[in-house]
Amino acid sequence: MNDDGYFGAKVARTYDQDHGGNDPIVIDRVVACLKELAGTGEALEFAIGTGRIALPLSASGCKVKGIELSNAMVAELRKKETDGSLQVEIGDMVSARIPGAFSLVYLVFNTIDNLVTQEAQTACFENAARHLVPGGRFLIETRVPPVQRIPFGQTTLAFACDEKHIGVDEFDLVNQTYTSNHVWMTGDRHEFLSIPFRYAWPSEMDLMAKLAGLELEYRWADWDRSPFDHLSASHISVWRKADV
Ligand SMILES: C[S@@+](CC[C@H](N)C(=O)[O-])C[C@H]1O[C@@H](n2cnc3c(N)ncnc32)[C@H](O)[C@@H]1O
């Protein structure tokens, strides 16, 4: 791992093609939701990456800034940007500050799980709250820990298996962490990558939010705002900072 964490130049170069997050219908839905939640204020994306969401949100008329650990991911954002105006602070979303007072801070695509301790995740909520105006919102999109699908006594779950990619998550159910293990195959070459994560239940996030002075306002199962229930595989949660 280098200074760019698990998102170095090689990953960054193919990031936009390598996952299903680029479906324009989904992006439109995400952007519409974020824009409405930001209202007339500014939005801040934690872990802005290649600007997959921030660039279309900015193009929709919402002022957006970002914090991001990886220079390589931001380099990809700059390639797509037309006017070079999106302000990004290179740093850790747990502690980095960017000037401004925001009506919306958002952290999408399961990225809260990239913070591998409870302390770091709690600090991330506190850093979000610090950037918010009174009445401002912090939104997280992440998966519900899929531990119900792990057979009793076992610790692994396969999530990809084809001729190009094998993926297996390995869970540490005592410490609430998991590693995502990938093998990518091209011709007779293969590459292995293992990334550590921490999972937290929605209720634990509510507690982290409370510690940061935020209260749950919405919890949806998806960007179409469908209700969250016991079968939901992911959640979009929105916490609000008190008005003064
Ligand atoms: C799955 S990508 C999501 C990128 C973007 N938000 C999107 O939706 O496409 C995860 C991003 O989080 C960044 N990241 C991971 N840990 C971080 C941290 N502690 N602070 C800031 N960025 C971080 C990575 O560099 C990477 O760009």
PDB file of C-alpha atoms and ligand atoms in Angstrom:
ATOM      1  CA  MET A   1       0.000   0.000   0.000  1.00  0.00           C
ATOM      2  CA  ASN A   2       1.301   3.515  -0.830  1.00  0.00           C
ATOM      3  CA  ASP A   3       0.230   7.006   0.330  1.00  0.00           C
ATOM      4  CA  ASP A   4      -2.882   6.700  -1.848  1.00  0.00           C
ATOM      5  CA  GLY A   5      -4.074   3.797   0.317  1.00  0.00           C
ATOM      6  CA  TYR A   6      -5.788   1.029  -1.661  1.00  0.00           C
ATOM      7  CA  PHE A   7      -6.671   3.460  -4.466  1.00  0.00           C
ATOM      8  CA  GLY A   8      -3.309   4.005  -6.191  1.00  0.00           C
ATOM      9  CA  ALA A   9      -2.740   4.894  -9.851  1.00  0.00           C
ATOM     10  CA  LYS A  10      -3.532   1.438 -11.181  1.00  0.00           C
ATOM     11  CA  VAL A  11      -6.888   1.116  -9.389  1.00  0.00           C
ATOM     12  CA  ALA A  12      -7.745   4.773 -10.083  1.00  0.00           C
ATOM     13  CA  ARG A  13      -7.188   4.417 -13.841  1.00  0.00           C
ATOM     14  CA  THR A  14      -9.820   1.702 -14.193  1.00  0.00           C
ATOM     15  CA  TYR A  15     -12.070   2.624 -11.244  1.00  0.00           C
ATOM     16  CA  ASP A  16     -14.835   4.153 -13.358  1.00  0.00           C
ATOM     17  CA  GLN A  17     -15.066   1.077 -15.612  1.00  0.00           C
ATOM     18  CA  ASP A  18     -14.560  -1.633 -13.009  1.00  0.00           C
ATOM     19  CA  HIS A  19     -17.818  -1.474 -11.099  1.00  0.00           C
ATOM     20  CA  GLY A  20     -21.507  -1.048 -11.585  1.00  0.00           C
ATOM     21  CA  GLY A  21     -21.677   2.391 -10.003  1.00  0.00           C
ATOM     22  CA  ASN A  22     -21.697   4.191 -13.316  1.00  0.00           C
ATOM     23  CA  ASP A  23     -25.206   3.368 -14.456  1.00  0.00           C
ATOM     24  CA  PRO A  24     -26.513   6.795 -15.583  1.00  0.00           C
ATOM     25  CA  ILE A  25     -29.980   6.032 -14.232  1.00  0.00           C
ATOM     26  CA  VAL A  26     -28.564   5.363 -10.774  1.00  0.00           C
ATOM     27  CA  ILE A  27     -26.297   8.419 -10.925  1.00  0.00           C
ATOM     28  CA  ASP A  28     -29.245  10.645 -11.902  1.00  0.00           C
ATOM     29  CA  ARG A  29     -31.217   9.303  -8.950  1.00  0.00           C
ATOM     30  CA  VAL A  30     -28.285   9.835  -6.535  1.00  0.00           C
ATOM     31  CA  VAL A  31     -27.699  13.361  -7.826  1.00  0.00           C
ATOM     32  CA  ALA A  32     -31.393  14.303  -7.604  1.00  0.00           C
ATOM     33  CA  CYS A  33     -31.568  13.071  -4.008  1.00  0.00           C
ATOM     34  CA  LEU A  34     -28.346  14.819  -2.908  1.00  0.00           C
ATOM     35  CA  LYS A  35     -29.342  18.059  -4.639  1.00  0.00           C
ATOM     36  CA  GLU A  36     -32.686  18.114  -2.872  1.00  0.00           C
ATOM     37  CA  LEU A  37     -31.077  17.405   0.509  1.00  0.00           C
ATOM     38  CA  ALA A  38     -28.462  20.143  -0.026  1.00  0.00           C
ATOM     39  CA  GLY A  39     -31.201  22.671  -0.868  1.00  0.00           C
ATOM     40  CA  THR A  40     -29.678  26.071  -1.551  1.00  0.00           C
ATOM     41  CA  GLY A  41     -26.498  25.286   0.412  1.00  0.00           C
ATOM     42  CA  GLU A  42     -23.146  23.722  -0.496  1.00  0.00           C
ATOM     43  CA  ALA A  43     -22.339  20.004  -0.466  1.00  0.00           C
ATOM     44  CA  LEU A  44     -19.140  18.296   0.692  1.00  0.00           C
ATOM     45  CA  GLU A  45     -18.256  14.765  -0.423  1.00  0.00           C
ATOM     46  CA  PHE A  46     -16.048  12.748   1.901  1.00  0.00           C
ATOM     47  CA  ALA A  47     -13.876  10.351  -0.187  1.00  0.00           C
ATOM     48  CA  ILE A  48     -14.806  12.096  -3.435  1.00  0.00           C
ATOM     49  CA  GLY A  49     -12.744   9.658  -5.527  1.00  0.00           C
ATOM     50  CA  THR A  50     -12.882  10.229  -9.285  1.00  0.00           C
ATOM     51  CA  GLY A  51     -15.888  12.538  -8.960  1.00  0.00           C
ATOM     52  CA  ARG A  52     -18.317   9.831 -10.077  1.00  0.00           C
ATOM     53  CA  ILE A  53     -21.080  11.591  -8.106  1.00  0.00           C
ATOM     54  CA  ALA A  54     -19.559  15.015  -7.337  1.00  0.00           C
ATOM     55  CA  LEU A  55     -19.058  16.047 -10.964  1.00  0.00           C
ATOM     56  CA  PRO A  56     -22.665  15.441 -12.085  1.00  0.00           C
ATOM     57  CA  LEU A  57     -23.913  16.961  -8.814  1.00  0.00           C
ATOM     58  CA  SER A  58     -21.810  20.048  -9.505  1.00  0.00           C
ATOM     59  CA  ALA A  59     -23.076  20.140 -13.121  1.00  0.00           C
ATOM     60  CA  SER A  60     -26.638  20.122 -11.762  1.00  0.00           C
ATOM     61  CA  GLY A  61     -25.978  23.494 -10.133  1.00  0.00           C
ATOM     62  CA  CYS A  62     -25.056  22.433  -6.596  1.00  0.00           C
ATOM     63  CA  LYS A  63     -21.733  23.796  -5.304  1.00  0.00           C
ATOM     64  CA  VAL A  64     -19.582  20.801  -4.294  1.00  0.00           C
ATOM     65  CA  LYS A  65     -16.225  20.375  -2.555  1.00  0.00           C
ATOM     66  CA  GLY A  66     -14.417  17.192  -1.600  1.00  0.00           C
ATOM     67  CA  ILE A  67     -11.970  15.513   0.757  1.00  0.00           C
ATOM     68  CA  GLU A  68     -10.015  12.526  -0.573  1.00  0.00           C
ATOM     69  CA  LEU A  69      -7.033  10.461   0.556  1.00  0.00           C
ATOM     70  CA  SER A  70      -5.792   9.405  -2.877  1.00  0.00           C
ATOM     71  CA  ASN A  71      -3.985  11.784  -5.227  1.00  0.00           C
ATOM     72  CA  ALA A  72      -4.395   9.191  -7.980  1.00  0.00           C
ATOM     73  CA  MET A  73      -8.203   9.195  -7.669  1.00  0.00           C
ATOM     74  CA  VAL A  74      -8.275  13.010  -7.740  1.00  0.00           C
ATOM     75  CA  ALA A  75      -6.024  12.969 -10.824  1.00  0.00           C
ATOM     76  CA  GLU A  76      -8.776  10.958 -12.577  1.00  0.00           C
ATOM     77  CA  LEU A  77     -11.384  13.475 -11.397  1.00  0.00           C
ATOM     78  CA  ARG A  78      -9.291  16.295 -12.893  1.00  0.00           C
ATOM     79  CA  LYS A  79      -9.177  14.505 -16.265  1.00  0.00           C
ATOM     80  CA  LYS A  80     -12.994  14.487 -16.417  1.00  0.00           C
ATOM     81  CA  GLU A  81     -13.465  18.000 -15.102  1.00  0.00           C
ATOM     82  CA  THR A  82     -14.032  20.676 -17.722  1.00  0.00           C
ATOM     83  CA  ASP A  83     -13.125  23.821 -15.760  1.00  0.00           C
ATOM     84  CA  GLY A  84     -10.831  22.654 -12.901  1.00  0.00           C
ATOM     85  CA  SER A  85     -13.003  24.429 -10.365  1.00  0.00           C
ATOM     86  CA  LEU A  86     -13.930  21.651  -7.949  1.00  0.00           C
ATOM     87  CA  GLN A  87     -12.033  22.227  -4.696  1.00  0.00           C
ATOM     88  CA  VAL A  88     -10.576  19.048  -3.200  1.00  0.00           C
ATOM     89  CA  GLU A  89      -8.544  18.735  -0.017  1.00  0.00           C
ATOM     90  CA  ILE A  90      -6.154  15.780  -0.006  1.00  0.00           C
ATOM     91  CA  GLY A  91      -6.441  14.218   3.433  1.00  0.00           C
ATOM     92  CA  ASP A  92      -8.196  11.796   5.728  1.00  0.00           C
ATOM     93  CA  MET A  93     -11.952  12.289   6.068  1.00  0.00           C
ATOM     94  CA  VAL A  94     -11.544  11.444   9.754  1.00  0.00           C
ATOM     95  CA  SER A  95      -9.684  14.680  10.440  1.00  0.00           C
ATOM     96  CA  ALA A  96      -9.103  16.808   7.312  1.00  0.00           C
ATOM     97  CA  ARG A  97     -10.826  20.195   7.146  1.00  0.00           C
ATOM     98  CA  ILE A  98     -11.913  22.166   4.125  1.00  0.00           C
ATOM     99  CA  PRO A  99     -13.045  25.797   4.350  1.00  0.00           C
ATOM    100  CA  GLY A 100     -16.784  26.285   4.132  1.00  0.00           C
ATOM    101  CA  ALA A 101     -20.053  25.612   5.943  1.00  0.00           C
ATOM    102  CA  PHE A 102     -22.109  22.925   4.252  1.00  0.00           C
ATOM    103  CA  SER A 103     -25.785  22.033   4.221  1.00  0.00           C
ATOM    104  CA  LEU A 104     -24.896  18.467   3.184  1.00  0.00           C
ATOM    105  CA  VAL A 105     -21.904  16.204   3.812  1.00  0.00           C
ATOM    106  CA  TYR A 106     -22.169  12.823   2.089  1.00  0.00           C
ATOM    107  CA  LEU A 107     -20.168   9.587   2.049  1.00  0.00           C
ATOM    108  CA  VAL A 108     -21.386   6.990  -0.446  1.00  0.00           C
ATOM    109  CA  PHE A 109     -20.535   3.621  -1.998  1.00  0.00           C
ATOM    110  CA  ASN A 110     -19.835   1.727   1.271  1.00  0.00           C
ATOM    111  CA  THR A 111     -16.837   3.946   1.996  1.00  0.00           C
ATOM    112  CA  ILE A 112     -17.529   4.306   5.750  1.00  0.00           C
ATOM    113  CA  ASP A 113     -16.375   0.649   5.866  1.00  0.00           C
ATOM    114  CA  ASN A 114     -12.900   1.738   4.671  1.00  0.00           C
ATOM    115  CA  LEU A 115     -12.376   3.148   8.165  1.00  0.00           C
ATOM    116  CA  VAL A 116     -11.357   0.016  10.003  1.00  0.00           C
ATOM    117  CA  THR A 117     -11.859   1.013  13.641  1.00  0.00           C
ATOM    118  CA  GLN A 118     -14.869   2.213  15.601  1.00  0.00           C
ATOM    119  CA  GLU A 119     -12.791   5.228  16.716  1.00  0.00           C
ATOM    120  CA  ALA A 120     -12.120   6.260  13.102  1.00  0.00           C
ATOM    121  CA  GLN A 121     -15.758   5.834  12.086  1.00  0.00           C
ATOM    122  CA  THR A 122     -16.922   7.866  15.102  1.00  0.00           C
ATOM    123  CA  ALA A 123     -14.356  10.567  14.292  1.00  0.00           C
ATOM    124  CA  CYS A 124     -15.658  10.646  10.717  1.00  0.00           C
ATOM    125  CA  PHE A 125     -19.172  11.447  11.992  1.00  0.00           C
ATOM    126  CA  GLU A 126     -17.671  14.169  14.204  1.00  0.00           C
ATOM    127  CA  ASN A 127     -15.729  15.617  11.268  1.00  0.00           C
ATOM    128  CA  ALA A 128     -18.888  15.646   9.155  1.00  0.00           C
ATOM    129  CA  ALA A 129     -20.820  17.439  11.926  1.00  0.00           C
ATOM    130  CA  ARG A 130     -17.997  19.988  12.225  1.00  0.00           C
ATOM    131  CA  HIS A 131     -18.438  20.948   8.556  1.00  0.00           C
ATOM    132  CA  LEU A 132     -22.246  21.300   8.739  1.00  0.00           C
ATOM    133  CA  VAL A 133     -24.314  24.437   9.209  1.00  0.00           C
ATOM    134  CA  PRO A 134     -27.042  24.178  11.880  1.00  0.00           C
ATOM    135  CA  GLY A 135     -29.826  22.082  10.351  1.00  0.00           C
ATOM    136  CA  GLY A 136     -27.332  20.554   7.888  1.00  0.00           C
ATOM    137  CA  ARG A 137     -27.317  16.857   6.995  1.00  0.00           C
ATOM    138  CA  PHE A 138     -24.844  13.974   6.902  1.00  0.00           C
ATOM    139  CA  LEU A 139     -25.738  11.175   4.469  1.00  0.00           C
ATOM    140  CA  ILE A 140     -24.167   7.720   4.317  1.00  0.00           C
ATOM    141  CA  GLU A 141     -24.852   5.037   1.717  1.00  0.00           C
ATOM    142  CA  THR A 142     -23.529   1.660   2.736  1.00  0.00           C
ATOM    143  CA  ARG A 143     -24.403  -1.997   2.793  1.00  0.00           C
ATOM    144  CA  VAL A 144     -26.071  -3.746   5.691  1.00  0.00           C
ATOM    145  CA  PRO A 145     -23.521  -6.231   7.087  1.00  0.00           C
ATOM    146  CA  PRO A 146     -24.409  -9.443   5.199  1.00  0.00           C
ATOM    147  CA  VAL A 147     -23.579 -11.679   8.151  1.00  0.00           C
ATOM    148  CA  GLN A 148     -27.009 -13.344   8.103  1.00  0.00           C
ATOM    149  CA  ARG A 149     -25.890 -15.011   4.865  1.00  0.00           C
ATOM    150  CA  ILE A 150     -22.808 -16.641   6.430  1.00  0.00           C
ATOM    151  CA  PRO A 151     -23.560 -20.229   7.402  1.00  0.00           C
ATOM    152  CA  PHE A 152     -23.269 -20.743  11.167  1.00  0.00           C
ATOM    153  CA  GLY A 153     -19.670 -21.414  12.208  1.00  0.00           C
ATOM    154  CA  GLN A 154     -18.197 -20.177   8.911  1.00  0.00           C
ATOM    155  CA  THR A 155     -16.521 -16.868   8.090  1.00  0.00           C
ATOM    156  CA  THR A 156     -16.445 -16.450   4.310  1.00  0.00           C
ATOM    157  CA  LEU A 157     -18.831 -15.251   1.613  1.00  0.00           C
ATOM    158  CA  ALA A 158     -18.082 -15.350  -2.117  1.00  0.00           C
ATOM    159  CA  PHE A 159     -19.267 -12.283  -4.029  1.00  0.00           C
ATOM    160  CA  ALA A 160     -17.733 -12.804  -7.481  1.00  0.00           C
ATOM    161  CA  CYS A 161     -16.863 -15.868  -9.497  1.00  0.00           C
ATOM    162  CA  ASP A 162     -16.243 -15.705 -13.233  1.00  0.00           C
ATOM    163  CA  GLU A 163     -13.348 -16.205 -15.634  1.00  0.00           C
ATOM    164  CA  LYS A 164     -11.990 -12.720 -14.912  1.00  0.00           C
ATOM    165  CA  HIS A 165     -12.607 -12.176 -11.208  1.00  0.00           C
ATOM    166  CA  ILE A 166     -12.978 -14.221  -8.033  1.00  0.00           C
ATOM    167  CA  GLY A 167     -13.978 -12.353  -4.881  1.00  0.00           C
ATOM    168  CA  VAL A 168     -14.362 -13.649  -1.345  1.00  0.00           C
ATOM    169  CA  ASP A 169     -15.072 -11.652   1.809  1.00  0.00           C
ATOM    170  CA  GLU A 170     -13.615 -13.069   5.018  1.00  0.00           C
ATOM    171  CA  PHE A 171     -15.323 -11.921   8.213  1.00  0.00           C
ATOM    172  CA  ASP A 172     -13.933 -11.536  11.718  1.00  0.00           C
ATOM    173  CA  LEU A 173     -17.236 -11.725  13.582  1.00  0.00           C
ATOM    174  CA  VAL A 174     -15.630 -10.997  16.950  1.00  0.00           C
ATOM    175  CA  ASN A 175     -13.977  -7.745  15.916  1.00  0.00           C
ATOM    176  CA  GLN A 176     -16.599  -6.636  13.354  1.00  0.00           C
ATOM    177  CA  THR A 177     -14.070  -6.442  10.517  1.00  0.00           C
ATOM    178  CA  TYR A 178     -13.716  -8.157   7.166  1.00  0.00           C
ATOM    179  CA  THR A 179     -11.239  -8.383   4.326  1.00  0.00           C
ATOM    180  CA  SER A 180     -12.349  -8.357   0.709  1.00  0.00           C
ATOM    181  CA  ASN A 181     -10.084 -10.671  -1.243  1.00  0.00           C
ATOM    182  CA  HIS A 182      -9.922 -10.356  -5.014  1.00  0.00           C
ATOM    183  CA  VAL A 183      -8.154 -12.396  -7.660  1.00  0.00           C
ATOM    184  CA  TRP A 184      -8.217 -10.843 -11.147  1.00  0.00           C
ATOM    185  CA  MET A 185      -7.206 -13.022 -14.062  1.00  0.00           C
ATOM    186  CA  THR A 186      -6.070 -11.881 -17.502  1.00  0.00           C
ATOM    187  CA  GLY A 187      -4.765 -14.542 -19.879  1.00  0.00           C
ATOM    188  CA  ASP A 188      -2.252 -16.579 -17.891  1.00  0.00           C
ATOM    189  CA  ARG A 189      -1.603 -13.787 -15.354  1.00  0.00           C
ATOM    190  CA  HIS A 190      -3.365 -13.228 -12.075  1.00  0.00           C
ATOM    191  CA  GLU A 191      -3.306 -10.520  -9.466  1.00  0.00           C
ATOM    192  CA  PHE A 192      -4.338 -10.714  -5.811  1.00  0.00           C
ATOM    193  CA  LEU A 193      -5.628  -7.806  -3.713  1.00  0.00           C
ATOM    194  CA  SER A 194      -6.886  -7.897  -0.149  1.00  0.00           C
ATOM    195  CA  ILE A 195      -8.583  -4.824   1.390  1.00  0.00           C
ATOM    196  CA  PRO A 196      -9.539  -4.468   5.072  1.00  0.00           C
ATOM    197  CA  PHE A 197     -12.920  -3.037   6.148  1.00  0.00           C
ATOM    198  CA  ARG A 198     -15.068  -2.603   9.257  1.00  0.00           C
ATOM    199  CA  TYR A 199     -18.806  -3.169   9.249  1.00  0.00           C
ATOM    200  CA  ALA A 200     -21.262  -1.396  11.529  1.00  0.00           C
ATOM    201  CA  TRP A 201     -24.987  -1.891  11.957  1.00  0.00           C
ATOM    202  CA  PRO A 202     -27.278   1.050  11.190  1.00  0.00           C
ATOM    203  CA  SER A 203     -28.060   1.343  14.915  1.00  0.00           C
ATOM    204  CA  GLU A 204     -24.349   1.675  15.748  1.00  0.00           C
ATOM    205  CA  MET A 205     -24.165   4.466  13.194  1.00  0.00           C
ATOM    206  CA  ASP A 206     -27.121   6.167  14.876  1.00  0.00           C
ATOM    207  CA  LEU A 207     -25.114   6.123  18.103  1.00  0.00           C
ATOM    208  CA  MET A 208     -22.030   7.533  16.365  1.00  0.00           C
ATOM    209  CA  ALA A 209     -24.273  10.234  14.920  1.00  0.00           C
ATOM    210  CA  LYS A 210     -25.719  11.027  18.338  1.00  0.00           C
ATOM    211  CA  LEU A 211     -22.202  11.373  19.779  1.00  0.00           C
ATOM    212  CA  ALA A 212     -21.516  13.883  16.999  1.00  0.00           C
ATOM    213  CA  GLY A 213     -24.710  15.856  17.738  1.00  0.00           C
ATOM    214  CA  LEU A 214     -26.745  14.451  14.826  1.00  0.00           C
ATOM    215  CA  GLU A 215     -30.188  12.821  14.831  1.00  0.00           C
ATOM    216  CA  LEU A 216     -31.565  10.323  12.319  1.00  0.00           C
ATOM    217  CA  GLU A 217     -33.931  12.001   9.857  1.00  0.00           C
ATOM    218  CA  TYR A 218     -34.341   9.378   7.077  1.00  0.00           C
ATOM    219  CA  ARG A 219     -33.330   5.776   6.441  1.00  0.00           C
ATOM    220  CA  TRP A 220     -34.085   4.345   3.017  1.00  0.00           C
ATOM    221  CA  ALA A 221     -33.243   1.019   1.398  1.00  0.00           C
ATOM    222  CA  ASP A 222     -32.184   2.684  -1.857  1.00  0.00           C
ATOM    223  CA  TRP A 223     -31.906   5.981  -3.733  1.00  0.00           C
ATOM    224  CA  ASP A 224     -35.522   5.605  -4.845  1.00  0.00           C
ATOM    225  CA  ARG A 225     -36.313   6.171  -1.135  1.00  0.00           C
ATOM    226  CA  SER A 226     -37.918   2.757  -0.781  1.00  0.00           C
ATOM    227  CA  PRO A 227     -38.542   1.830   2.855  1.00  0.00           C
ATOM    228  CA  PHE A 228     -35.714   0.182   4.801  1.00  0.00           C
ATOM    229  CA  ASP A 229     -36.703  -3.184   6.260  1.00  0.00           C
ATOM    230  CA  HIS A 230     -35.242  -6.487   7.488  1.00  0.00           C
ATOM    231  CA  LEU A 231     -34.540  -7.634   3.907  1.00  0.00           C
ATOM    232  CA  SER A 232     -32.676  -4.489   2.849  1.00  0.00           C
ATOM    233  CA  ALA A 233     -29.144  -5.210   1.655  1.00  0.00           C
ATOM    234  CA  SER A 234     -28.051  -1.589   1.956  1.00  0.00           C
ATOM    235  CA  HIS A 235     -29.170   1.648   3.534  1.00  0.00           C
ATOM    236  CA  ILE A 236     -29.074   5.329   2.869  1.00  0.00           C
ATOM    237  CA  SER A 237     -29.187   7.115   6.186  1.00  0.00           C
ATOM    238  CA  VAL A 238     -29.496  10.838   6.732  1.00  0.00           C
ATOM    239  CA  TRP A 239     -28.752  12.465  10.085  1.00  0.00           C
ATOM    240  CA  ARG A 240     -29.470  16.097  10.844  1.00  0.00           C
ATOM    241  CA  LYS A 241     -27.625  18.630  12.974  1.00  0.00           C
ATOM    242  CA  ALA A 242     -29.905  20.569  15.297  1.00  0.00           C
ATOM    243  CA  ASP A 243     -31.045  24.028  14.260  1.00  0.00           C
ATOM    244  CA  VAL A 244     -29.895  26.685  16.689  1.00  0.00           C
TER     245      VAL A 244
HETATM  246  C1  LIG B   1     -15.215   3.069  -3.238  1.00  0.00           C
HETATM  247  S1  LIG B   1     -14.354   4.558  -3.569  1.00  0.00           S
HETATM  248  C2  LIG B   1     -15.680   5.747  -3.577  1.00  0.00           C
HETATM  249  C3  LIG B   1     -15.324   6.988  -4.354  1.00  0.00           C
HETATM  250  C4  LIG B   1     -16.505   7.914  -4.638  1.00  0.00           C
HETATM  251  N1  LIG B   1     -17.092   8.395  -3.409  1.00  0.00           N
HETATM  252  C5  LIG B   1     -17.572   7.209  -5.468  1.00  0.00           C
HETATM  253  O1  LIG B   1     -18.707   7.105  -5.000  1.00  0.00           O
HETATM  254  O2  LIG B   1     -17.261   6.753  -6.566  1.00  0.00           O
HETATM  255  C6  LIG B   1     -13.580   4.849  -2.013  1.00  0.00           C
HETATM  256  C7  LIG B   1     -12.766   6.134  -1.963  1.00  0.00           C
HETATM  257  O3  LIG B   1     -12.505   6.423  -0.597  1.00  0.00           O
HETATM  258  C8  LIG B   1     -11.202   6.979  -0.495  1.00  0.00           C
HETATM  259  N2  LIG B   1     -10.811   6.853   0.915  1.00  0.00           N
HETATM  260  C9  LIG B   1     -10.611   5.714   1.607  1.00  0.00           C
HETATM  261  N3  LIG B   1     -10.316   6.006   2.884  1.00  0.00           N
HETATM  262  C10 LIG B   1     -10.343   7.362   2.992  1.00  0.00           C
HETATM  263  C11 LIG B   1     -10.119   8.259   4.070  1.00  0.00           C
HETATM  264  N4  LIG B   1      -9.807   7.819   5.278  1.00  0.00           N
HETATM  265  N5  LIG B   1     -10.233   9.596   3.836  1.00  0.00           N
HETATM  266  C12 LIG B   1     -10.544  10.054   2.594  1.00  0.00           C
HETATM  267  N6  LIG B   1     -10.750   9.240   1.539  1.00  0.00           N
HETATM  268  C13 LIG B   1     -10.664   7.906   1.727  1.00  0.00           C
HETATM  269  C14 LIG B   1     -10.417   6.147  -1.471  1.00  0.00           C
HETATM  270  O4  LIG B   1      -9.188   6.727  -1.818  1.00  0.00           O
HETATM  271  C15 LIG B   1     -11.404   6.066  -2.638  1.00  0.00           C
HETATM  272  O5  LIG B   1     -11.265   7.166  -3.500  1.00  0.00           O
END
